[in-house]
mmCIF file of C-alpha atoms in Angstrom:
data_model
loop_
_atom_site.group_PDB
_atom_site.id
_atom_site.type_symbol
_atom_site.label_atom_id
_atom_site.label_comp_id
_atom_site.label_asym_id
_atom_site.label_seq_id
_atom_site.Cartn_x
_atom_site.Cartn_y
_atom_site.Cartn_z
ATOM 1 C CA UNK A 1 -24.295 9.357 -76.193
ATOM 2 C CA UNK A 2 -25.804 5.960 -74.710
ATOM 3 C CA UNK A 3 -29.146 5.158 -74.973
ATOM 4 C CA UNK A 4 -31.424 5.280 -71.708
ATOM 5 C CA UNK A 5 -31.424 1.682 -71.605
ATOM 6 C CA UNK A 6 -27.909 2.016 -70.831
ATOM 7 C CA UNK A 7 -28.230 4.070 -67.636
ATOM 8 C CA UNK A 8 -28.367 3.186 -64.223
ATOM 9 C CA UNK A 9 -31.057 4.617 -61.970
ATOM 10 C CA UNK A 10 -29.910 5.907 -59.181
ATOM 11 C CA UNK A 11 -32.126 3.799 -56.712
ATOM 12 C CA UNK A 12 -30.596 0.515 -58.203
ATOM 13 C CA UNK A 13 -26.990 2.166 -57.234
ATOM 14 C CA UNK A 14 -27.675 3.217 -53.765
ATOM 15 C CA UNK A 15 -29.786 -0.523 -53.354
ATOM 16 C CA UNK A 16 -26.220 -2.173 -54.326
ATOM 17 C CA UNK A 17 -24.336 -0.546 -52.144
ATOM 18 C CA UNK A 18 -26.560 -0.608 -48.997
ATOM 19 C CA UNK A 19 -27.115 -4.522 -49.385
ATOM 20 C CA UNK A 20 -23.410 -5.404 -50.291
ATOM 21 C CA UNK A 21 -22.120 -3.558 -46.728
ATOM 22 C CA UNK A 22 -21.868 -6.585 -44.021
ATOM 23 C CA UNK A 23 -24.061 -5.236 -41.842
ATOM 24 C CA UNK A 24 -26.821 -3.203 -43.553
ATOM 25 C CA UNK A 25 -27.036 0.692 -42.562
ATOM 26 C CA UNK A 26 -30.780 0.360 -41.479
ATOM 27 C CA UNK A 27 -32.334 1.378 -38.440
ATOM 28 C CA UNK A 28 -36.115 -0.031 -36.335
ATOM 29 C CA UNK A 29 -38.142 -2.115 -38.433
ATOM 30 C CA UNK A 30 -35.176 -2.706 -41.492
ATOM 31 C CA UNK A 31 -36.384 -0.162 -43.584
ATOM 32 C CA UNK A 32 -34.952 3.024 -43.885
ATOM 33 C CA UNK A 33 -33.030 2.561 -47.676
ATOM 34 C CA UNK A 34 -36.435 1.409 -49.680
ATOM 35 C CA UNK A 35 -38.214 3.816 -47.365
ATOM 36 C CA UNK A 36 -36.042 6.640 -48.900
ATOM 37 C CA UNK A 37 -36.121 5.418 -52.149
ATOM 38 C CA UNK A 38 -39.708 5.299 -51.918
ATOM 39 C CA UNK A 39 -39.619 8.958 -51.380
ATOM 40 C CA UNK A 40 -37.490 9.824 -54.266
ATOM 41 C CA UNK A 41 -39.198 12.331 -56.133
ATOM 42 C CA UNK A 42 -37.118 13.977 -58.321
ATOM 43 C CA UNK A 43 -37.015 14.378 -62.159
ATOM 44 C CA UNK A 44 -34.647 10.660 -62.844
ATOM 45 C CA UNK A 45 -33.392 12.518 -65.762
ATOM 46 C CA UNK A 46 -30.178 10.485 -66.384
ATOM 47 C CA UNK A 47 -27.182 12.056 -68.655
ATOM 48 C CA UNK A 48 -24.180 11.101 -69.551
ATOM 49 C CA UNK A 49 -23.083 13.522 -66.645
ATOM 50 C CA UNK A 50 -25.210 11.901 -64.141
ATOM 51 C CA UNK A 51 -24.479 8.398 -65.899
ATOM 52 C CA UNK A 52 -20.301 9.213 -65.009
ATOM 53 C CA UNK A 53 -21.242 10.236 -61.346
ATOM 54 C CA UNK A 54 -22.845 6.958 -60.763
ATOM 55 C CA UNK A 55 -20.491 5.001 -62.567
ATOM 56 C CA UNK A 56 -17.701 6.623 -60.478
ATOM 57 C CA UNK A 57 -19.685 5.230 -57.039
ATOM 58 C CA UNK A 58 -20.457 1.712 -58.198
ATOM 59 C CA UNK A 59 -16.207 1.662 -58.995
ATOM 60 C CA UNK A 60 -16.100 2.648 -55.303
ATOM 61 C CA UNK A 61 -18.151 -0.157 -53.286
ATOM 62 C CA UNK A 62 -16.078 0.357 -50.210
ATOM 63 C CA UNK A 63 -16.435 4.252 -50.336
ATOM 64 C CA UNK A 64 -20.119 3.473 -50.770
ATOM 65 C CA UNK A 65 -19.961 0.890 -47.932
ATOM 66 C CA UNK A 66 -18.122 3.845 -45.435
ATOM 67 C CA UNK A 67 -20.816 6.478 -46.286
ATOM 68 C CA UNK A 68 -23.865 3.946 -45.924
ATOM 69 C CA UNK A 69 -22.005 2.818 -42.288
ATOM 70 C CA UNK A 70 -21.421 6.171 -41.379
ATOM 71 C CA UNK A 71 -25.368 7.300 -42.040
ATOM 72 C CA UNK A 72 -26.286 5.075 -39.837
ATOM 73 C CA UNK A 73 -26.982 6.702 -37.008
ATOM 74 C CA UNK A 74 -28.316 9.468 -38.966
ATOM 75 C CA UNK A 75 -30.441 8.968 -41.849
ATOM 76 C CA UNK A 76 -33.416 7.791 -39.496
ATOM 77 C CA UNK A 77 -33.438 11.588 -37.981
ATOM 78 C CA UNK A 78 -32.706 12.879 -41.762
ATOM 79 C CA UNK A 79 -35.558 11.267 -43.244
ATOM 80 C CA UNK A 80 -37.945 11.775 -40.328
ATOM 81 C CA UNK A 81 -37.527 15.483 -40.608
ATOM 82 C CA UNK A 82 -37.343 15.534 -44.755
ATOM 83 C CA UNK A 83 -40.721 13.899 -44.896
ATOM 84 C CA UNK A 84 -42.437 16.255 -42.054
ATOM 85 C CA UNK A 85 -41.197 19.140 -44.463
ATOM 86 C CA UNK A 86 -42.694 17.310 -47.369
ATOM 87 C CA UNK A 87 -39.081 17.552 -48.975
ATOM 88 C CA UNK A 88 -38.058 14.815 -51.288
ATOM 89 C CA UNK A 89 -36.079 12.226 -50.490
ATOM 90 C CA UNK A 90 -32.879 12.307 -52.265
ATOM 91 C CA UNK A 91 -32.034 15.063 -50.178
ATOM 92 C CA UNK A 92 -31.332 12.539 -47.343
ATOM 93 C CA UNK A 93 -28.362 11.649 -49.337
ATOM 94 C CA UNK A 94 -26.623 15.129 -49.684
ATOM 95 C CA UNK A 95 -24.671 14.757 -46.530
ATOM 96 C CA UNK A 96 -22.732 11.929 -48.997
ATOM 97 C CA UNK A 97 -21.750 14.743 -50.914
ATOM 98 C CA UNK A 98 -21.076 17.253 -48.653
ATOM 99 C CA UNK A 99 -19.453 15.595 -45.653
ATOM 100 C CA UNK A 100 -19.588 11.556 -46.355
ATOM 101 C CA UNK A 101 -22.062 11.895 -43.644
ATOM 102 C CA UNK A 102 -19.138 13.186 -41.680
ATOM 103 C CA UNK A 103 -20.766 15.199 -38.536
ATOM 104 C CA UNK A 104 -17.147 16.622 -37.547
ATOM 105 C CA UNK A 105 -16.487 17.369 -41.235
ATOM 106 C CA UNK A 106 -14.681 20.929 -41.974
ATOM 107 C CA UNK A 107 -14.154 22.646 -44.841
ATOM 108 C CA UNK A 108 -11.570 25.431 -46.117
ATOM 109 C CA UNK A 109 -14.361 27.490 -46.715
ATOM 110 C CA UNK A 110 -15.408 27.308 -42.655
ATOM 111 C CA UNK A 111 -18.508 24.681 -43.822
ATOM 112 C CA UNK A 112 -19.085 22.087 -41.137
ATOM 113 C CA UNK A 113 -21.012 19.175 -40.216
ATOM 114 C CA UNK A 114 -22.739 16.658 -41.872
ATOM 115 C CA UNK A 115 -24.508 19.837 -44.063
ATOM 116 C CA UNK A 116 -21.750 21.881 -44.629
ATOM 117 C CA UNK A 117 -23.227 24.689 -43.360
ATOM 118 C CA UNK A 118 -21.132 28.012 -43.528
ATOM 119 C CA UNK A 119 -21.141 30.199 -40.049
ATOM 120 C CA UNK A 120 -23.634 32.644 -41.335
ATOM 121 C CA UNK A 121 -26.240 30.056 -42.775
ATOM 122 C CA UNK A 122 -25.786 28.084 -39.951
ATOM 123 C CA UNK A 123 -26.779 31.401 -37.859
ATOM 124 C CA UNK A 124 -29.464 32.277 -40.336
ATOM 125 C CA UNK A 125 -31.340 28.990 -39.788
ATOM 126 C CA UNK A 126 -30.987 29.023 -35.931
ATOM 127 C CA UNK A 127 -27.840 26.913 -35.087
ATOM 128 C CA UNK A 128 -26.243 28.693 -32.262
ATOM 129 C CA UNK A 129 -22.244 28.708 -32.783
ATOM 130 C CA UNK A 130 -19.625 29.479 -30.000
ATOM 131 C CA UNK A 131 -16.705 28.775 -28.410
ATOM 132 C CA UNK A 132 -17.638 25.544 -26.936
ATOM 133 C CA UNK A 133 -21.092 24.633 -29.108
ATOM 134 C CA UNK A 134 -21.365 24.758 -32.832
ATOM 135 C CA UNK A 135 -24.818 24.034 -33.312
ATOM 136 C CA UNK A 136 -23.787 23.051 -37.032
ATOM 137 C CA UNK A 137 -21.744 19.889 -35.665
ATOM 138 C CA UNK A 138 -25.424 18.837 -33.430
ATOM 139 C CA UNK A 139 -26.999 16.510 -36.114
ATOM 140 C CA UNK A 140 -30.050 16.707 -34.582
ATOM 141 C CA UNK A 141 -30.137 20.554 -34.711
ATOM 142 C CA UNK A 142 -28.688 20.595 -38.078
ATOM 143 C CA UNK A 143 -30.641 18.103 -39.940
ATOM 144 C CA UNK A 144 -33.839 20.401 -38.684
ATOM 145 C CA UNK A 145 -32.033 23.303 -39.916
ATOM 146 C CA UNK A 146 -30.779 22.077 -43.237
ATOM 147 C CA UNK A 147 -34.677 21.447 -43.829
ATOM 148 C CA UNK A 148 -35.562 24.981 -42.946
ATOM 149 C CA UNK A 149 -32.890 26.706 -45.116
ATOM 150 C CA UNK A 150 -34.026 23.886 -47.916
ATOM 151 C CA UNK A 151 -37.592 25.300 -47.862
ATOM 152 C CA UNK A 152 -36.259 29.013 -47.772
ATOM 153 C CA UNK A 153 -34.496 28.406 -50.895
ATOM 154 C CA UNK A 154 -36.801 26.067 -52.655
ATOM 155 C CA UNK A 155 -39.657 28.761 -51.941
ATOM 156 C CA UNK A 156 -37.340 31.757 -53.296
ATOM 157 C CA UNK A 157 -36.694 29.445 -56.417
ATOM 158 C CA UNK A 158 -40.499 28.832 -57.403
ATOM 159 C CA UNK A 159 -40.220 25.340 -55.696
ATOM 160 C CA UNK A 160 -38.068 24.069 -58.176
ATOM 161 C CA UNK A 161 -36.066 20.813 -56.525
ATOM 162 C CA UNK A 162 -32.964 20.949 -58.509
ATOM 163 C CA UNK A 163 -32.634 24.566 -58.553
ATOM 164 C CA UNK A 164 -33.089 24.277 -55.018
ATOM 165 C CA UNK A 165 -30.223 21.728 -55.107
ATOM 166 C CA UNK A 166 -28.019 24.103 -57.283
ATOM 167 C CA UNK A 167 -29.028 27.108 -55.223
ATOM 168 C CA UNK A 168 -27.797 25.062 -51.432
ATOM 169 C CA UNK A 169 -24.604 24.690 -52.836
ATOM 170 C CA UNK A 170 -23.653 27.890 -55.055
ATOM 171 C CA UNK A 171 -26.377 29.986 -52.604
ATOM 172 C CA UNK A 172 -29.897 31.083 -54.453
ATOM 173 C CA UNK A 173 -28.774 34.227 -55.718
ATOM 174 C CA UNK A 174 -26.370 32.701 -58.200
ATOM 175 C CA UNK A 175 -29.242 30.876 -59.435
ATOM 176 C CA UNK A 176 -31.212 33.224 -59.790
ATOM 177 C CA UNK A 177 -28.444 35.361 -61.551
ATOM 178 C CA UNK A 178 -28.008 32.740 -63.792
ATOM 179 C CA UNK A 179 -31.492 32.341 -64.689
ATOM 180 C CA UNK A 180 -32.444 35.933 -65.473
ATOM 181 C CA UNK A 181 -29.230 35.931 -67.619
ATOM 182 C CA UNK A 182 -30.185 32.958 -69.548
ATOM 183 C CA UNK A 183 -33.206 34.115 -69.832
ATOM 184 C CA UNK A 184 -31.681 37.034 -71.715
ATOM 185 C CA UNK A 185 -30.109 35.285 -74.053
ATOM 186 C CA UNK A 186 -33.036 32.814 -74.846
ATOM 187 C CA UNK A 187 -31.518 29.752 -73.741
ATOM 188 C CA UNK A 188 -33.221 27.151 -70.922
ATOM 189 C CA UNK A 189 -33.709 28.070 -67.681
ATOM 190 C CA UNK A 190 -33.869 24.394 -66.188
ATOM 191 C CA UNK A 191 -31.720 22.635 -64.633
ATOM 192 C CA UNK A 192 -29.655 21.323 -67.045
#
């Protein structure tokens, strides 16, 4: 394995990328990227698995560049509502993993918008969904109700961030599943 000195923190990455697109995704005053960085808050625990996730993005400026263009007209909303919810601010960047801040983005699994919210969630945290409205397509209404189901899960997962993370994407019960059964065997219960 590398040594930390090595690694590439994930603000520096995301810093790159924002300043290297022609016209920089930033909305008002100019500072919505350091204002999210400045919000990060998570563990910057960086592993050879986070270390190859990174890598992969700085290989891919222009992917980086089409993300960062397409938040644009988003992230302002995002991070207005993340910090009202005291949520940290790396979560304004999950829409790059679920949807590449796509707001029309569908999945095979029926996840859509920039949240990837699956029809029942998206009921669950109030998005109304019918034939001509899908309240999990309205970034306005979804960004306010990815931060509610956020807070649902991060409360039913002792306010753990990353399990929170883990527990959006695989649902909460997995992780707590998972927990309880490495628990069991004596092995960690992080993260990781």
């Amino acid at each position: 394995p590398a040594s930390n000195a090595e690694f590439r923190l994930p603000e520096t990455v995301i810093l790159e990328a924002v300043t290297s697109v022609e016209t920089p995704p930033v909305v008002a005053d100019n500072s919505i990227w350091p204002r999210i960085v400045a919000g990060f808050a998570l563990d910057k625990k960086i592993n050879s698995r986070i270390q190859a996730q990174i890598n992969w993005y700085v290989k891919h400026p222009r992917h980086m560049q089409r993300v960062c263009e397409r938040a644009r007209p988003f992230l302002y909303d995002i991070v207005e509502v993340l910090e009202q919810n005291n949520i940290p601010l790396e979560v304004a960047l999950l829409p790059v993993i679920e949807s590449a801040f796509q707001p029309f983005s569908y999945s095979s699994g029926r996840a859509a918008g920039l949240w990837q919210f699956i029809p029942g969630t998206g009921k669950m945290v109030g998005l109304k969904q019918n034939w001509w409205y899908d309240g999990r397509r309205d970034v306005h209404m979804a960004n306010r109700g990815a931060a509610k189901y956020l807070l649902s899960v991060n409360k039913m997962l002792k306010e753990d961030w990353l399990h929170t993370l883990a527990g959006y994407n695989a649902g909460p019960g997995h992780v707590i599943k998972a927990k309880r059964h490495n628990k069991k065997r004596g092995v960690d219960t992080d993260y990781w």
